[in-house]
Amino acid sequence: MELASYSDYAVRLVNTEEPARGSDSLTSVEAVRELFGAASQMARRVTDSDVTRFRSIRARLRAVFTSADEGDHGGAVDLLNSLLLEFPVSPQISGHDFLDDEGRPRWHMHLADHSSNATTGYAAIAAMGLAFHLTEYGADRLGLCQAAPCRNAYLDTSTNRSRRYCSDRCATRANVAAYRARKRREAGAADTGRTAEASQASTAPGER
């Protein structure tokens, strides 16, 4: 697995909660295990205690996205560095599951799991993946969905740094809302114009 792909771990965890909607799906051991994927060895080590610990890491990761989204890139880096210091990783060269045309391993960097518990392992992977994404693409590539009240986290990989929404669904919803708001403003302006014309017409005889 390429190191940059680990950044998805951070996004998946952050998006288990939608604060503006009062929604939180991270409420059970099974929900935590789903974040890892069924094949992960770490997922099998999840206990009830990890649910609370995962929520704590989630809040810290969301703070990274929030700082970046607000333009406080230095703050985002400081928050992420604190996670990296607290949850170090062990990189290893791996060739499993990746073979070239001649059957030779395609060597790549992999994050080994030597963690004491599931939360520690997940936090280390999520923080390192996010760090690689930030240093590769920039802090302004970490965003929060602009389609209120969503505010889900996303990683902007667009060529022109134009992404503003976490999904096509939210982009469509925001565009529809903007269109309707524009139509309401146009209708309000038209009503104001008609009212002004009617007022002028009603005063005209008296003026004569």
GROMACS .gro file of C-alpha atoms in nm:
model
  208
    1MET     CA    1   0.000   0.000   0.000
    2GLU     CA    2   0.132   0.345  -0.087
    3LEU     CA    3   0.181   0.568   0.215
    4ALA     CA    4  -0.037   0.847   0.073
    5SER     CA    5  -0.335   0.611   0.063
    6TYR     CA    6  -0.329   0.588   0.442
    7SER     CA    7  -0.472   0.940   0.454
    8ASP     CA    8  -0.813   0.785   0.387
    9TYR     CA    9  -0.798   0.642   0.740
   10ALA     CA   10  -0.817   0.997   0.877
   11VAL     CA   11  -1.109   1.093   0.652
   12ARG     CA   12  -1.306   0.779   0.737
   13LEU     CA   13  -1.269   0.838   1.110
   14VAL     CA   14  -1.352   1.209   1.102
   15ASN     CA   15  -1.664   1.144   0.894
   16THR     CA   16  -1.816   0.904   1.145
   17GLU     CA   17  -1.955   1.216   1.309
   18GLU     CA   18  -2.162   1.503   1.170
   19PRO     CA   19  -2.168   1.757   1.456
   20ALA     CA   20  -2.411   1.997   1.290
   21ARG     CA   21  -2.663   1.718   1.247
   22GLY     CA   22  -2.599   1.561   1.587
   23SER     CA   23  -2.507   1.235   1.413
   24ASP     CA   24  -2.243   0.991   1.539
   25SER     CA   25  -2.203   0.640   1.399
   26LEU     CA   26  -1.899   0.554   1.612
   27THR     CA   27  -2.097   0.387   1.890
   28SER     CA   28  -1.985   0.025   1.897
   29VAL     CA   29  -1.694  -0.214   1.858
   30GLU     CA   30  -1.836  -0.321   1.523
   31ALA     CA   31  -1.837   0.039   1.398
   32VAL     CA   32  -1.470   0.078   1.493
   33ARG     CA   33  -1.377  -0.248   1.321
   34GLU     CA   34  -1.544  -0.131   1.001
   35LEU     CA   35  -1.299   0.159   0.986
   36PHE     CA   36  -1.010  -0.084   0.948
   37GLY     CA   37  -1.172  -0.316   0.698
   38ALA     CA   38  -1.258  -0.678   0.756
   39ALA     CA   39  -0.915  -0.814   0.663
   40SER     CA   40  -0.712  -0.600   0.903
   41GLN     CA   41  -0.535  -0.772   1.190
   42MET     CA   42  -0.580  -0.461   1.404
   43ALA     CA   43  -0.957  -0.477   1.366
   44ARG     CA   44  -0.960  -0.807   1.553
   45ARG     CA   45  -0.800  -0.639   1.854
   46VAL     CA   46  -1.071  -0.374   1.898
   47THR     CA   47  -1.233  -0.368   2.244
   48ASP     CA   48  -1.503  -0.158   2.409
   49SER     CA   49  -1.236   0.078   2.542
   50ASP     CA   50  -1.132   0.165   2.187
   51VAL     CA   51  -1.468   0.326   2.111
   52THR     CA   52  -1.401   0.613   2.353
   53ARG     CA   53  -1.036   0.639   2.252
   54PHE     CA   54  -1.127   0.654   1.883
   55ARG     CA   55  -1.365   0.943   1.952
   56SER     CA   56  -1.080   1.134   2.114
   57ILE     CA   57  -0.853   1.080   1.813
   58ARG     CA   58  -1.141   1.176   1.583
   59ALA     CA   59  -1.176   1.513   1.755
   60ARG     CA   60  -0.805   1.582   1.713
   61LEU     CA   61  -0.807   1.485   1.346
   62ARG     CA   62  -1.112   1.703   1.280
   63ALA     CA   63  -0.925   1.991   1.440
   64VAL     CA   64  -0.650   1.943   1.178
   65PHE     CA   65  -0.904   1.966   0.896
   66THR     CA   66  -1.079   2.263   1.058
   67SER     CA   67  -0.755   2.460   1.091
   68ALA     CA   68  -0.659   2.386   0.732
   69ASP     CA   69  -1.007   2.475   0.605
   70GLU     CA   70  -0.992   2.809   0.789
   71GLY     CA   71  -0.655   2.890   0.636
   72ASP     CA   72  -0.455   2.832   0.955
   73HIS     CA   73  -0.205   2.602   0.788
   74GLY     CA   74   0.057   2.643   1.057
   75GLY     CA   75  -0.198   2.544   1.319
   76ALA     CA   76  -0.298   2.237   1.116
   77VAL     CA   77   0.066   2.130   1.093
   78ASP     CA   78   0.120   2.180   1.468
   79LEU     CA   79  -0.185   1.968   1.550
   80LEU     CA   80  -0.075   1.696   1.311
   81ASN     CA   81   0.280   1.700   1.444
   82SER     CA   82   0.150   1.644   1.796
   83LEU     CA   83  -0.030   1.331   1.673
   84LEU     CA   84   0.282   1.208   1.494
   85LEU     CA   85   0.488   1.249   1.810
   86GLU     CA   86   0.233   1.069   2.023
   87PHE     CA   87   0.167   0.788   1.774
   88PRO     CA   88   0.493   0.703   1.592
   89VAL     CA   89   0.502   0.450   1.309
   90SER     CA   90   0.741   0.180   1.195
   91PRO     CA   91   0.794   0.198   0.818
   92GLN     CA   92   0.898  -0.117   0.636
   93ILE     CA   93   0.976  -0.211   0.277
   94SER     CA   94   0.717  -0.454   0.149
   95GLY     CA   95   0.648  -0.638  -0.173
   96HIS     CA   96   0.340  -0.838  -0.088
   97ASP     CA   97   0.056  -0.856  -0.340
   98PHE     CA   98   0.241  -0.638  -0.592
   99LEU     CA   99   0.430  -0.818  -0.870
  100ASP     CA  100   0.568  -0.683  -1.196
  101ASP     CA  101   0.531  -0.850  -1.535
  102GLU     CA  102   0.819  -1.084  -1.456
  103GLY     CA  103   0.679  -1.192  -1.123
  104ARG     CA  104   0.917  -0.984  -0.912
  105PRO     CA  105   0.793  -0.786  -0.610
  106ARG     CA  106   0.720  -0.420  -0.663
  107TRP     CA  107   0.883  -0.286  -0.352
  108HIS     CA  108   0.699  -0.011  -0.168
  109MET     CA  109   0.682   0.146   0.176
  110HIS     CA  110   0.442  -0.006   0.425
  111LEU     CA  111   0.355   0.091   0.783
  112ALA     CA  112   0.415  -0.203   1.013
  113ASP     CA  113   0.181  -0.264   1.303
  114HIS     CA  114   0.361  -0.288   1.636
  115SER     CA  115   0.095  -0.101   1.832
  116SER     CA  116  -0.018  -0.192   2.181
  117ASN     CA  117  -0.388  -0.150   2.100
  118ALA     CA  118  -0.620  -0.082   1.809
  119THR     CA  119  -0.650   0.292   1.872
  120THR     CA  120  -0.274   0.345   1.878
  121GLY     CA  121  -0.232   0.156   1.552
  122TYR     CA  122  -0.511   0.337   1.373
  123ALA     CA  123  -0.405   0.681   1.497
  124ALA     CA  124  -0.047   0.624   1.381
  125ILE     CA  125  -0.157   0.520   1.033
  126ALA     CA  126  -0.414   0.802   0.998
  127ALA     CA  127  -0.172   1.071   1.115
  128MET     CA  128   0.114   0.953   0.895
  129GLY     CA  129  -0.110   0.921   0.590
  130LEU     CA  130  -0.246   1.270   0.645
  131ALA     CA  131   0.107   1.403   0.691
  132PHE     CA  132   0.216   1.256   0.358
  133HIS     CA  133  -0.087   1.406   0.186
  134LEU     CA  134  -0.026   1.747   0.339
  135THR     CA  135   0.342   1.759   0.250
  136GLU     CA  136   0.278   1.627  -0.102
  137TYR     CA  137  -0.017   1.851  -0.195
  138GLY     CA  138  -0.030   2.132   0.064
  139ALA     CA  139  -0.238   2.208   0.372
  140ASP     CA  140  -0.502   2.378   0.158
  141ARG     CA  141  -0.587   2.035   0.018
  142LEU     CA  142  -0.747   1.936   0.348
  143GLY     CA  143  -1.104   2.059   0.348
  144LEU     CA  144  -1.445   2.046   0.511
  145CYS     CA  145  -1.757   2.024   0.297
  146GLN     CA  146  -1.911   2.366   0.224
  147ALA     CA  147  -2.263   2.224   0.182
  148ALA     CA  148  -2.403   2.311   0.525
  149PRO     CA  149  -2.477   2.139   0.750
  150CYS     CA  150  -2.257   1.855   0.621
  151ARG     CA  151  -1.898   1.958   0.708
  152ASN     CA  152  -1.754   1.617   0.623
  153ALA     CA  153  -1.378   1.605   0.572
  154TYR     CA  154  -1.228   1.547   0.229
  155LEU     CA  155  -0.890   1.542   0.054
  156ASP     CA  156  -0.870   1.769  -0.248
  157THR     CA  157  -0.679   1.599  -0.532
  158SER     CA  158  -0.822   1.818  -0.810
  159THR     CA  159  -0.574   1.967  -1.054
  160ASN     CA  160  -0.681   2.326  -0.985
  161ARG     CA  161  -0.749   2.308  -0.610
  162SER     CA  162  -1.117   2.369  -0.676
  163ARG     CA  163  -1.287   2.105  -0.463
  164ARG     CA  164  -1.535   2.244  -0.209
  165TYR     CA  165  -1.761   1.950  -0.130
  166CYS     CA  166  -1.713   1.601   0.011
  167SER     CA  167  -1.925   1.432  -0.257
  168ASP     CA  168  -2.117   1.486  -0.579
  169ARG     CA  169  -2.437   1.465  -0.377
  170CYS     CA  170  -2.338   1.760  -0.158
  171ALA     CA  171  -2.216   1.958  -0.459
  172THR     CA  172  -2.551   1.909  -0.631
  173ARG     CA  173  -2.743   2.002  -0.316
  174ALA     CA  174  -2.538   2.320  -0.272
  175ASN     CA  175  -2.584   2.419  -0.636
  176VAL     CA  176  -2.960   2.366  -0.616
  177ALA     CA  177  -2.979   2.571  -0.294
  178ALA     CA  178  -2.777   2.852  -0.453
  179TYR     CA  179  -3.002   2.848  -0.762
  180ARG     CA  180  -3.318   2.867  -0.554
  181ALA     CA  181  -3.176   3.149  -0.341
  182ARG     CA  182  -3.086   3.342  -0.655
  183LYS     CA  183  -3.436   3.297  -0.794
  184ARG     CA  184  -3.586   3.420  -0.466
  185ARG     CA  185  -3.368   3.730  -0.479
  186GLU     CA  186  -3.467   3.795  -0.841
  187ALA     CA  187  -3.835   3.749  -0.756
  188GLY     CA  188  -3.798   3.984  -0.459
  189ALA     CA  189  -3.632   4.247  -0.677
  190ALA     CA  190  -3.909   4.213  -0.936
  191ASP     CA  191  -4.178   4.253  -0.667
  192THR     CA  192  -4.003   4.561  -0.533
  193GLY     CA  193  -3.992   4.708  -0.882
  194ARG     CA  194  -4.363   4.645  -0.941
  195THR     CA  195  -4.450   4.797  -0.604
  196ALA     CA  196  -4.249   5.108  -0.685
  197GLU     CA  197  -4.419   5.140  -1.025
  198ALA     CA  198  -4.763   5.100  -0.868
  199SER     CA  199  -4.681   5.362  -0.608
  200GLN     CA  200  -4.571   5.608  -0.873
  201ALA     CA  201  -4.884   5.540  -1.076
  202SER     CA  202  -5.111   5.601  -0.778
  203THR     CA  203  -4.953   5.939  -0.697
  204ALA     CA  204  -4.938   6.064  -1.054
  205PRO     CA  205  -5.298   6.206  -1.073
  206GLY     CA  206  -5.250   6.411  -0.761
  207GLU     CA  207  -4.932   6.556  -0.894
  208ARG     CA  208  -5.118   6.674  -1.204
   0.00000   0.00000   0.00000
